[in-house]
Amino acid sequence: MKNQELLLTLQYLDGEHSIKGSPQVIEHHLRTLLDHLSDNRDSSSLEKEIKIQINTNSPTRKNEVTEEEKAEASALDAEKNELVTLLEEIEPSTEWLYVLSFSYYLSLFQRNEVTTARTLSKLYPKAEILLPNNIHFSIFQCVDKGFLELVGTSSSQQVYKMTPLGIKHIEDRIQYSRKERNGKILLDQFESDEQKKQVDLFVKTIEPEEYAKLKKLRNFEEQLLLILYYLHEKGITNLVRTIMVYQILLQLKQYKGSPRTVQTALSRARPMVMKVKVENKIHYKLTEKGNVYLSKNNLISSTT
């Protein structure tokens, strides 16, 4: 690019003139041309037209999104929303139930009757949840329960199919979750007056930029980690109950899930959080690994 030469051809009514040189030379002649046209008062009443022909694609056109690409992106967004909505309906509480939920999605929504560990693994980032350490163990649990069956191998991958019992289990759970959500209004449900004061203090003291960061995050586990971090940084509490996080989500985000979903996500976030039993009740605490994770992902300022 440094020694590149360009060819500028100017076509006038009475002839043609060409200039060859570096980009700086061409720029100089273009500026001279514009100055000449501006100063030429003889043809001021006539429209002056400049045509430039360049034998490459334009920068804007190169970066333009085609209608086909827009349609593909729209379809991917629709699939993602469909998957997330299904998980909200099922409210998985264990790792094997996530595997079964994804298998249900592939079988009934995507019409893929068979699946592999590799295929299932790709759905975790699409649903914006963290991939488990050992998805194969969760698959084996589904097989042991009779919810999935091994039907063969393909490209060195074991292939599984959802059984009628597995489909029934998911559909029964959807019905149960709907009934549970419709039967409970938990907006003002706290375990103690102190807990309510802590939630109120958190909501009152959260800064606009902190709220914006929480709202922007799509990964649910990351949202919960950030809430635990803010609770600690504000000096409110280090040990947090599930219902407290749930109430914060309700106050800040008009959360539509249930406390059970929050508890599942907190459990899945280990070792970035740890369980601590106080007065025979389970609390959650952000660990050093949790702080490191938030820092590495630029969710908090680095402490080093």
Short mmCIF file of N, CA and C in Angstrom, two decimals, residues 118-280:
data_model
loop_
_atom_site.label_atom_id
_atom_site.label_comp_id
_atom_site.label_asym_id
_atom_site.label_seq_id
_atom_site.Cartn_x
_atom_site.Cartn_y
_atom_site.Cartn_z
N ARG A 118 -21.75 -33.42 21.90
CA ARG A 118 -21.26 -32.23 21.20
C ARG A 118 -22.41 -31.30 20.83
N THR A 119 -23.50 -31.86 20.33
CA THR A 119 -24.67 -31.05 19.95
C THR A 119 -25.28 -30.38 21.17
N LEU A 120 -25.41 -31.14 22.26
CA LEU A 120 -25.98 -30.58 23.48
C LEU A 120 -25.10 -29.46 24.03
N SER A 121 -23.78 -29.63 23.95
CA SER A 121 -22.85 -28.62 24.48
C SER A 121 -23.02 -27.27 23.79
N LYS A 122 -23.39 -27.28 22.51
CA LYS A 122 -23.54 -26.04 21.76
C LYS A 122 -24.75 -25.23 22.20
N LEU A 123 -25.69 -25.87 22.91
CA LEU A 123 -26.90 -25.17 23.32
C LEU A 123 -26.70 -24.34 24.59
N TYR A 124 -25.67 -24.67 25.38
CA TYR A 124 -25.44 -23.92 26.62
C TYR A 124 -25.11 -22.46 26.33
N PRO A 125 -24.13 -22.16 25.45
CA PRO A 125 -23.89 -20.73 25.14
C PRO A 125 -25.08 -20.06 24.46
N LYS A 126 -25.83 -20.82 23.66
CA LYS A 126 -27.02 -20.23 23.02
C LYS A 126 -28.04 -19.81 24.07
N ALA A 127 -28.16 -20.62 25.13
CA ALA A 127 -29.07 -20.29 26.24
C ALA A 127 -28.44 -19.35 27.25
N GLU A 128 -27.14 -19.02 27.01
CA GLU A 128 -26.39 -18.09 27.86
C GLU A 128 -26.29 -18.58 29.29
N ILE A 129 -25.96 -19.87 29.43
CA ILE A 129 -25.66 -20.44 30.73
C ILE A 129 -24.33 -21.17 30.63
N LEU A 130 -23.70 -21.37 31.77
CA LEU A 130 -22.37 -21.96 31.79
C LEU A 130 -22.42 -23.45 31.49
N LEU A 131 -21.43 -23.90 30.72
CA LEU A 131 -21.32 -25.31 30.38
C LEU A 131 -20.86 -26.09 31.60
N PRO A 132 -21.47 -27.25 31.90
CA PRO A 132 -21.03 -28.04 33.07
C PRO A 132 -19.65 -28.63 32.84
N ASN A 133 -19.00 -29.02 33.93
CA ASN A 133 -17.67 -29.60 33.83
C ASN A 133 -17.68 -30.95 33.11
N ASN A 134 -18.75 -31.72 33.32
CA ASN A 134 -18.81 -33.06 32.73
C ASN A 134 -20.22 -33.34 32.22
N ILE A 135 -20.46 -32.99 30.97
CA ILE A 135 -21.80 -33.18 30.41
C ILE A 135 -22.09 -34.67 30.21
N HIS A 136 -21.05 -35.48 30.01
CA HIS A 136 -21.25 -36.91 29.79
C HIS A 136 -21.88 -37.57 31.01
N PHE A 137 -21.48 -37.15 32.21
CA PHE A 137 -22.07 -37.72 33.43
C PHE A 137 -23.56 -37.41 33.50
N SER A 138 -23.94 -36.19 33.11
CA SER A 138 -25.36 -35.82 33.12
C SER A 138 -26.15 -36.64 32.10
N ILE A 139 -25.53 -36.91 30.95
CA ILE A 139 -26.18 -37.75 29.94
C ILE A 139 -26.38 -39.16 30.48
N PHE A 140 -25.36 -39.71 31.13
CA PHE A 140 -25.46 -41.06 31.70
C PHE A 140 -26.57 -41.12 32.74
N GLN A 141 -26.73 -40.05 33.53
CA GLN A 141 -27.81 -40.02 34.52
C GLN A 141 -29.17 -40.10 33.84
N CYS A 142 -29.33 -39.37 32.72
CA CYS A 142 -30.60 -39.42 31.97
C CYS A 142 -30.85 -40.83 31.41
N VAL A 143 -29.77 -41.50 30.98
CA VAL A 143 -29.90 -42.87 30.48
C VAL A 143 -30.31 -43.81 31.61
N ASP A 144 -29.67 -43.65 32.77
CA ASP A 144 -29.99 -44.50 33.93
C ASP A 144 -31.44 -44.34 34.37
N LYS A 145 -31.99 -43.14 34.22
CA LYS A 145 -33.36 -42.88 34.63
C LYS A 145 -34.37 -43.32 33.56
N GLY A 146 -33.86 -43.72 32.39
CA GLY A 146 -34.75 -44.15 31.31
C GLY A 146 -35.29 -43.02 30.48
N PHE A 147 -34.68 -41.82 30.60
CA PHE A 147 -35.16 -40.65 29.87
C PHE A 147 -34.47 -40.49 28.51
N LEU A 148 -33.25 -41.01 28.39
CA LEU A 148 -32.52 -41.06 27.13
C LEU A 148 -32.07 -42.49 26.89
N GLU A 149 -31.92 -42.85 25.61
CA GLU A 149 -31.39 -44.18 25.30
C GLU A 149 -30.29 -44.07 24.25
N LEU A 150 -29.26 -44.91 24.42
CA LEU A 150 -28.16 -44.95 23.46
C LEU A 150 -28.61 -45.73 22.24
N VAL A 151 -28.49 -45.10 21.04
CA VAL A 151 -28.98 -45.76 19.83
C VAL A 151 -27.87 -46.04 18.82
N GLY A 152 -26.63 -45.62 19.12
CA GLY A 152 -25.54 -45.90 18.20
C GLY A 152 -24.42 -44.90 18.34
N THR A 153 -23.53 -44.85 17.34
CA THR A 153 -22.41 -43.90 17.32
C THR A 153 -22.35 -43.24 15.95
N SER A 154 -21.79 -42.03 15.93
CA SER A 154 -21.61 -41.29 14.68
C SER A 154 -20.42 -40.36 14.84
N SER A 155 -19.43 -40.48 13.96
CA SER A 155 -18.22 -39.65 14.01
C SER A 155 -17.58 -39.71 15.40
N SER A 156 -17.45 -40.92 15.91
CA SER A 156 -16.84 -41.18 17.23
C SER A 156 -17.64 -40.61 18.38
N GLN A 157 -18.88 -40.19 18.12
CA GLN A 157 -19.76 -39.65 19.17
C GLN A 157 -20.90 -40.62 19.43
N GLN A 158 -21.19 -40.87 20.71
CA GLN A 158 -22.35 -41.69 21.04
C GLN A 158 -23.62 -40.90 20.77
N VAL A 159 -24.59 -41.56 20.17
CA VAL A 159 -25.84 -40.92 19.75
C VAL A 159 -26.97 -41.37 20.67
N TYR A 160 -27.77 -40.39 21.12
CA TYR A 160 -28.84 -40.67 22.07
C TYR A 160 -30.18 -40.21 21.50
N LYS A 161 -31.23 -40.86 21.98
CA LYS A 161 -32.59 -40.50 21.59
C LYS A 161 -33.44 -40.37 22.85
N MET A 162 -34.33 -39.38 22.84
CA MET A 162 -35.21 -39.17 23.99
C MET A 162 -36.31 -40.22 23.98
N THR A 163 -36.60 -40.77 25.14
CA THR A 163 -37.63 -41.79 25.25
C THR A 163 -38.98 -41.15 25.55
N PRO A 164 -40.08 -41.87 25.33
CA PRO A 164 -41.40 -41.34 25.71
C PRO A 164 -41.47 -40.98 27.19
N LEU A 165 -40.76 -41.74 28.03
CA LEU A 165 -40.74 -41.44 29.46
C LEU A 165 -40.04 -40.10 29.72
N GLY A 166 -38.97 -39.83 28.97
CA GLY A 166 -38.27 -38.55 29.11
C GLY A 166 -39.13 -37.38 28.68
N ILE A 167 -39.85 -37.54 27.57
CA ILE A 167 -40.76 -36.49 27.09
C ILE A 167 -41.85 -36.22 28.12
N LYS A 168 -42.40 -37.28 28.69
CA LYS A 168 -43.46 -37.13 29.70
C LYS A 168 -42.91 -36.40 30.93
N HIS A 169 -41.69 -36.74 31.32
CA HIS A 169 -41.10 -36.11 32.50
C HIS A 169 -40.99 -34.59 32.31
N ILE A 170 -40.52 -34.16 31.13
CA ILE A 170 -40.38 -32.72 30.87
C ILE A 170 -41.75 -32.05 30.82
N GLU A 171 -42.71 -32.66 30.15
CA GLU A 171 -44.04 -32.04 30.02
C GLU A 171 -44.76 -31.99 31.36
N ASP A 172 -44.57 -33.01 32.20
CA ASP A 172 -45.14 -32.97 33.56
C ASP A 172 -44.50 -31.84 34.36
N ARG A 173 -43.21 -31.64 34.18
CA ARG A 173 -42.51 -30.60 34.92
C ARG A 173 -42.96 -29.20 34.48
N ILE A 174 -43.21 -29.03 33.19
CA ILE A 174 -43.71 -27.75 32.69
C ILE A 174 -45.05 -27.43 33.34
N GLN A 175 -45.93 -28.40 33.39
CA GLN A 175 -47.24 -28.20 34.01
C GLN A 175 -47.11 -27.87 35.48
N TYR A 176 -46.20 -28.57 36.17
CA TYR A 176 -45.99 -28.32 37.60
C TYR A 176 -45.44 -26.92 37.84
N SER A 177 -44.47 -26.51 37.01
CA SER A 177 -43.86 -25.19 37.17
C SER A 177 -44.88 -24.08 36.93
N ARG A 178 -45.73 -24.27 35.92
CA ARG A 178 -46.77 -23.27 35.64
C ARG A 178 -47.73 -23.15 36.82
N LYS A 179 -48.11 -24.28 37.34
CA LYS A 179 -49.04 -24.29 38.48
C LYS A 179 -48.41 -23.62 39.69
N GLU A 180 -47.12 -23.90 39.92
CA GLU A 180 -46.42 -23.32 41.06
C GLU A 180 -46.31 -21.81 40.92
N ARG A 181 -45.96 -21.33 39.70
CA ARG A 181 -45.84 -19.89 39.49
C ARG A 181 -47.17 -19.17 39.63
N ASN A 182 -48.22 -19.78 39.10
CA ASN A 182 -49.55 -19.16 39.17
C ASN A 182 -50.12 -19.16 40.58
N GLY A 183 -49.66 -20.08 41.39
CA GLY A 183 -50.23 -20.21 42.74
C GLY A 183 -49.52 -19.41 43.80
N LYS A 184 -48.40 -18.76 43.45
CA LYS A 184 -47.62 -18.04 44.45
C LYS A 184 -47.31 -16.63 43.98
N ILE A 185 -47.54 -15.66 44.82
CA ILE A 185 -47.12 -14.29 44.57
C ILE A 185 -46.10 -13.96 45.65
N LEU A 186 -44.84 -13.85 45.26
CA LEU A 186 -43.75 -13.78 46.23
C LEU A 186 -43.10 -12.40 46.32
N LEU A 187 -43.78 -11.37 45.79
CA LEU A 187 -43.16 -10.06 45.72
C LEU A 187 -42.73 -9.55 47.09
N ASP A 188 -43.52 -9.82 48.14
CA ASP A 188 -43.21 -9.31 49.48
C ASP A 188 -42.85 -10.43 50.45
N GLN A 189 -42.40 -11.56 49.91
CA GLN A 189 -42.08 -12.68 50.79
C GLN A 189 -40.62 -12.61 51.20
N PHE A 190 -40.38 -12.42 52.50
CA PHE A 190 -39.03 -12.41 53.06
C PHE A 190 -38.99 -13.37 54.23
N GLU A 191 -37.78 -13.79 54.59
CA GLU A 191 -37.63 -14.72 55.70
C GLU A 191 -37.47 -14.00 57.03
N SER A 192 -37.18 -12.70 56.97
CA SER A 192 -37.03 -11.91 58.20
C SER A 192 -37.10 -10.44 57.86
N ASP A 193 -37.33 -9.62 58.90
CA ASP A 193 -37.34 -8.17 58.71
C ASP A 193 -35.96 -7.67 58.29
N GLU A 194 -34.92 -8.29 58.85
CA GLU A 194 -33.55 -7.91 58.52
C GLU A 194 -33.26 -8.15 57.04
N GLN A 195 -33.75 -9.26 56.54
CA GLN A 195 -33.55 -9.58 55.13
C GLN A 195 -34.23 -8.54 54.24
N LYS A 196 -35.43 -8.12 54.61
CA LYS A 196 -36.15 -7.10 53.84
C LYS A 196 -35.39 -5.77 53.86
N LYS A 197 -34.82 -5.41 55.02
CA LYS A 197 -34.05 -4.18 55.12
C LYS A 197 -32.82 -4.23 54.23
N GLN A 198 -32.17 -5.40 54.17
CA GLN A 198 -30.98 -5.56 53.33
C GLN A 198 -31.32 -5.41 51.84
N VAL A 199 -32.44 -5.99 51.42
CA VAL A 199 -32.86 -5.88 50.03
C VAL A 199 -33.20 -4.42 49.71
N ASP A 200 -33.95 -3.77 50.60
CA ASP A 200 -34.31 -2.37 50.38
C ASP A 200 -33.06 -1.49 50.28
N LEU A 201 -32.07 -1.76 51.14
CA LEU A 201 -30.83 -0.98 51.13
C LEU A 201 -30.08 -1.19 49.82
N PHE A 202 -30.05 -2.44 49.35
CA PHE A 202 -29.37 -2.74 48.08
C PHE A 202 -30.03 -1.97 46.93
N VAL A 203 -31.34 -2.01 46.87
CA VAL A 203 -32.07 -1.35 45.78
C VAL A 203 -31.87 0.17 45.83
N LYS A 204 -31.80 0.73 47.05
CA LYS A 204 -31.64 2.17 47.19
C LYS A 204 -30.22 2.64 46.85
N THR A 205 -29.24 1.78 47.10
CA THR A 205 -27.85 2.21 46.95
C THR A 205 -27.20 1.76 45.65
N ILE A 206 -27.89 0.98 44.85
CA ILE A 206 -27.28 0.55 43.59
C ILE A 206 -27.12 1.75 42.66
N GLU A 207 -25.93 1.89 42.10
CA GLU A 207 -25.63 3.01 41.22
C GLU A 207 -26.19 2.76 39.82
N PRO A 208 -26.48 3.83 39.07
CA PRO A 208 -27.01 3.66 37.71
C PRO A 208 -26.13 2.79 36.82
N GLU A 209 -24.79 2.96 36.93
CA GLU A 209 -23.90 2.16 36.09
C GLU A 209 -23.90 0.68 36.52
N GLU A 210 -24.10 0.45 37.83
CA GLU A 210 -24.18 -0.93 38.32
C GLU A 210 -25.47 -1.59 37.83
N TYR A 211 -26.55 -0.84 37.89
CA TYR A 211 -27.82 -1.36 37.39
C TYR A 211 -27.77 -1.64 35.90
N ALA A 212 -27.13 -0.72 35.15
CA ALA A 212 -27.01 -0.89 33.70
C ALA A 212 -26.20 -2.14 33.36
N LYS A 213 -25.14 -2.38 34.14
CA LYS A 213 -24.31 -3.56 33.90
C LYS A 213 -25.09 -4.83 34.18
N LEU A 214 -25.85 -4.85 35.26
CA LEU A 214 -26.68 -6.01 35.58
C LEU A 214 -27.72 -6.26 34.50
N LYS A 215 -28.35 -5.20 34.05
CA LYS A 215 -29.41 -5.31 33.05
C LYS A 215 -28.86 -5.78 31.71
N LYS A 216 -27.62 -5.36 31.41
CA LYS A 216 -27.01 -5.70 30.12
C LYS A 216 -26.61 -7.16 30.05
N LEU A 217 -26.21 -7.74 31.21
CA LEU A 217 -25.74 -9.12 31.24
C LEU A 217 -26.85 -10.08 30.86
N ARG A 218 -26.54 -11.04 29.99
CA ARG A 218 -27.52 -12.03 29.59
C ARG A 218 -27.30 -13.37 30.27
N ASN A 219 -26.05 -13.62 30.67
CA ASN A 219 -25.76 -14.86 31.37
C ASN A 219 -26.30 -14.77 32.81
N PHE A 220 -27.24 -15.66 33.15
CA PHE A 220 -27.93 -15.56 34.43
C PHE A 220 -26.97 -15.77 35.59
N GLU A 221 -26.06 -16.75 35.48
CA GLU A 221 -25.11 -17.00 36.56
C GLU A 221 -24.23 -15.78 36.81
N GLU A 222 -23.83 -15.08 35.73
CA GLU A 222 -23.01 -13.88 35.88
C GLU A 222 -23.79 -12.77 36.59
N GLN A 223 -25.07 -12.65 36.30
CA GLN A 223 -25.91 -11.67 37.00
C GLN A 223 -25.90 -11.94 38.50
N LEU A 224 -26.04 -13.21 38.87
CA LEU A 224 -26.08 -13.56 40.30
C LEU A 224 -24.73 -13.31 40.95
N LEU A 225 -23.64 -13.64 40.27
CA LEU A 225 -22.30 -13.39 40.81
C LEU A 225 -22.11 -11.90 41.06
N LEU A 226 -22.58 -11.08 40.12
CA LEU A 226 -22.43 -9.63 40.26
C LEU A 226 -23.26 -9.09 41.42
N ILE A 227 -24.44 -9.65 41.62
CA ILE A 227 -25.27 -9.23 42.77
C ILE A 227 -24.57 -9.57 44.08
N LEU A 228 -23.99 -10.78 44.17
CA LEU A 228 -23.25 -11.16 45.39
C LEU A 228 -22.08 -10.22 45.62
N TYR A 229 -21.40 -9.85 44.52
CA TYR A 229 -20.26 -8.93 44.64
C TYR A 229 -20.72 -7.57 45.15
N TYR A 230 -21.79 -7.04 44.58
CA TYR A 230 -22.29 -5.73 45.01
C TYR A 230 -22.74 -5.76 46.48
N LEU A 231 -23.40 -6.84 46.89
CA LEU A 231 -23.83 -6.95 48.29
C LEU A 231 -22.63 -6.90 49.23
N HIS A 232 -21.54 -7.53 48.81
CA HIS A 232 -20.31 -7.51 49.63
C HIS A 232 -19.67 -6.13 49.62
N GLU A 233 -19.54 -5.52 48.42
CA GLU A 233 -18.87 -4.24 48.29
C GLU A 233 -19.61 -3.12 49.03
N LYS A 234 -20.92 -3.21 49.07
CA LYS A 234 -21.72 -2.19 49.75
C LYS A 234 -21.79 -2.42 51.26
N GLY A 235 -21.15 -3.50 51.72
CA GLY A 235 -21.13 -3.80 53.15
C GLY A 235 -22.47 -4.28 53.69
N ILE A 236 -23.32 -4.78 52.82
CA ILE A 236 -24.65 -5.23 53.25
C ILE A 236 -24.58 -6.63 53.86
N THR A 237 -24.01 -7.56 53.13
CA THR A 237 -23.85 -8.93 53.66
C THR A 237 -22.94 -9.73 52.74
N ASN A 238 -22.24 -10.71 53.33
CA ASN A 238 -21.42 -11.65 52.56
C ASN A 238 -22.15 -12.97 52.34
N LEU A 239 -23.04 -13.31 53.26
CA LEU A 239 -23.78 -14.56 53.20
C LEU A 239 -25.20 -14.28 52.73
N VAL A 240 -25.59 -14.90 51.64
CA VAL A 240 -26.84 -14.53 50.98
C VAL A 240 -27.73 -15.75 50.82
N ARG A 241 -28.99 -15.57 51.16
CA ARG A 241 -29.99 -16.62 50.97
C ARG A 241 -30.60 -16.51 49.56
N THR A 242 -31.08 -17.63 49.05
CA THR A 242 -31.68 -17.65 47.71
C THR A 242 -32.82 -16.65 47.59
N ILE A 243 -33.69 -16.60 48.59
CA ILE A 243 -34.87 -15.75 48.52
C ILE A 243 -34.48 -14.27 48.47
N MET A 244 -33.33 -13.94 49.06
CA MET A 244 -32.86 -12.55 49.04
C MET A 244 -32.45 -12.15 47.62
N VAL A 245 -31.70 -13.01 46.94
CA VAL A 245 -31.32 -12.74 45.55
C VAL A 245 -32.56 -12.67 44.67
N TYR A 246 -33.49 -13.57 44.94
CA TYR A 246 -34.74 -13.59 44.17
C TYR A 246 -35.49 -12.26 44.31
N GLN A 247 -35.57 -11.74 45.53
CA GLN A 247 -36.27 -10.48 45.77
C GLN A 247 -35.55 -9.31 45.09
N ILE A 248 -34.22 -9.34 45.09
CA ILE A 248 -33.46 -8.29 44.40
C ILE A 248 -33.77 -8.32 42.90
N LEU A 249 -33.81 -9.51 42.34
CA LEU A 249 -34.14 -9.64 40.91
C LEU A 249 -35.54 -9.12 40.62
N LEU A 250 -36.48 -9.42 41.51
CA LEU A 250 -37.85 -8.92 41.32
C LEU A 250 -37.89 -7.40 41.33
N GLN A 251 -37.16 -6.81 42.29
CA GLN A 251 -37.18 -5.35 42.44
C GLN A 251 -36.51 -4.66 41.26
N LEU A 252 -35.42 -5.25 40.76
CA LEU A 252 -34.64 -4.58 39.73
C LEU A 252 -35.07 -4.90 38.31
N LYS A 253 -35.52 -6.13 38.08
CA LYS A 253 -35.69 -6.59 36.71
C LYS A 253 -37.08 -7.09 36.37
N GLN A 254 -38.00 -7.03 37.33
CA GLN A 254 -39.32 -7.64 37.11
C GLN A 254 -39.14 -9.10 36.67
N TYR A 255 -38.37 -9.82 37.46
CA TYR A 255 -37.98 -11.20 37.17
C TYR A 255 -39.21 -12.10 37.10
N LYS A 256 -39.24 -13.01 36.10
CA LYS A 256 -40.40 -13.87 35.89
C LYS A 256 -40.17 -15.31 36.34
N GLY A 257 -38.94 -15.63 36.75
CA GLY A 257 -38.65 -16.98 37.19
C GLY A 257 -39.07 -17.21 38.63
N SER A 258 -38.59 -18.31 39.18
CA SER A 258 -38.96 -18.69 40.55
C SER A 258 -37.71 -18.76 41.41
N PRO A 259 -37.87 -18.80 42.75
CA PRO A 259 -36.70 -18.98 43.63
C PRO A 259 -35.93 -20.26 43.31
N ARG A 260 -36.63 -21.27 42.86
CA ARG A 260 -35.96 -22.53 42.54
C ARG A 260 -34.94 -22.34 41.42
N THR A 261 -35.29 -21.53 40.41
CA THR A 261 -34.36 -21.26 39.31
C THR A 261 -33.14 -20.52 39.81
N VAL A 262 -33.33 -19.58 40.73
CA VAL A 262 -32.21 -18.83 41.31
C VAL A 262 -31.30 -19.78 42.08
N GLN A 263 -31.89 -20.66 42.87
CA GLN A 263 -31.10 -21.61 43.66
C GLN A 263 -30.29 -22.54 42.75
N THR A 264 -30.91 -22.99 41.67
CA THR A 264 -30.20 -23.86 40.71
C THR A 264 -29.01 -23.13 40.10
N ALA A 265 -29.22 -21.87 39.70
CA ALA A 265 -28.14 -21.10 39.07
C ALA A 265 -27.01 -20.85 40.06
N LEU A 266 -27.34 -20.57 41.32
CA LEU A 266 -26.30 -20.36 42.33
C LEU A 266 -25.49 -21.64 42.55
N SER A 267 -26.17 -22.77 42.55
CA SER A 267 -25.49 -24.05 42.72
C SER A 267 -24.59 -24.35 41.53
N ARG A 268 -25.07 -24.01 40.32
CA ARG A 268 -24.28 -24.25 39.11
C ARG A 268 -23.05 -23.35 39.05
N ALA A 269 -23.09 -22.23 39.77
CA ALA A 269 -21.98 -21.27 39.70
C ALA A 269 -20.78 -21.69 40.54
N ARG A 270 -20.90 -22.77 41.31
CA ARG A 270 -19.73 -23.23 42.06
C ARG A 270 -18.63 -23.67 41.10
N PRO A 271 -17.34 -23.44 41.40
CA PRO A 271 -16.75 -22.97 42.67
C PRO A 271 -16.64 -21.45 42.80
N MET A 272 -17.31 -20.71 41.93
CA MET A 272 -17.25 -19.25 42.04
C MET A 272 -18.10 -18.74 43.20
N VAL A 273 -18.99 -19.60 43.69
CA VAL A 273 -19.70 -19.36 44.94
C VAL A 273 -19.56 -20.61 45.79
N MET A 274 -19.75 -20.47 47.08
CA MET A 274 -19.70 -21.62 47.97
C MET A 274 -20.92 -21.62 48.88
N LYS A 275 -21.34 -22.83 49.26
CA LYS A 275 -22.44 -22.96 50.20
C LYS A 275 -21.92 -22.88 51.63
N VAL A 276 -22.61 -22.12 52.46
CA VAL A 276 -22.26 -21.98 53.87
C VAL A 276 -23.53 -22.21 54.68
N LYS A 277 -23.48 -23.14 55.61
CA LYS A 277 -24.66 -23.41 56.43
C LYS A 277 -24.59 -22.59 57.71
N VAL A 278 -25.60 -21.76 57.93
CA VAL A 278 -25.70 -20.92 59.12
C VAL A 278 -27.07 -21.17 59.75
N GLU A 279 -27.07 -21.57 61.02
CA GLU A 279 -28.32 -21.88 61.73
C GLU A 279 -29.16 -22.87 60.93
N ASN A 280 -28.44 -23.87 60.41
CA ASN A 280 -29.08 -24.97 59.66
C ASN A 280 -29.77 -24.52 58.38
#
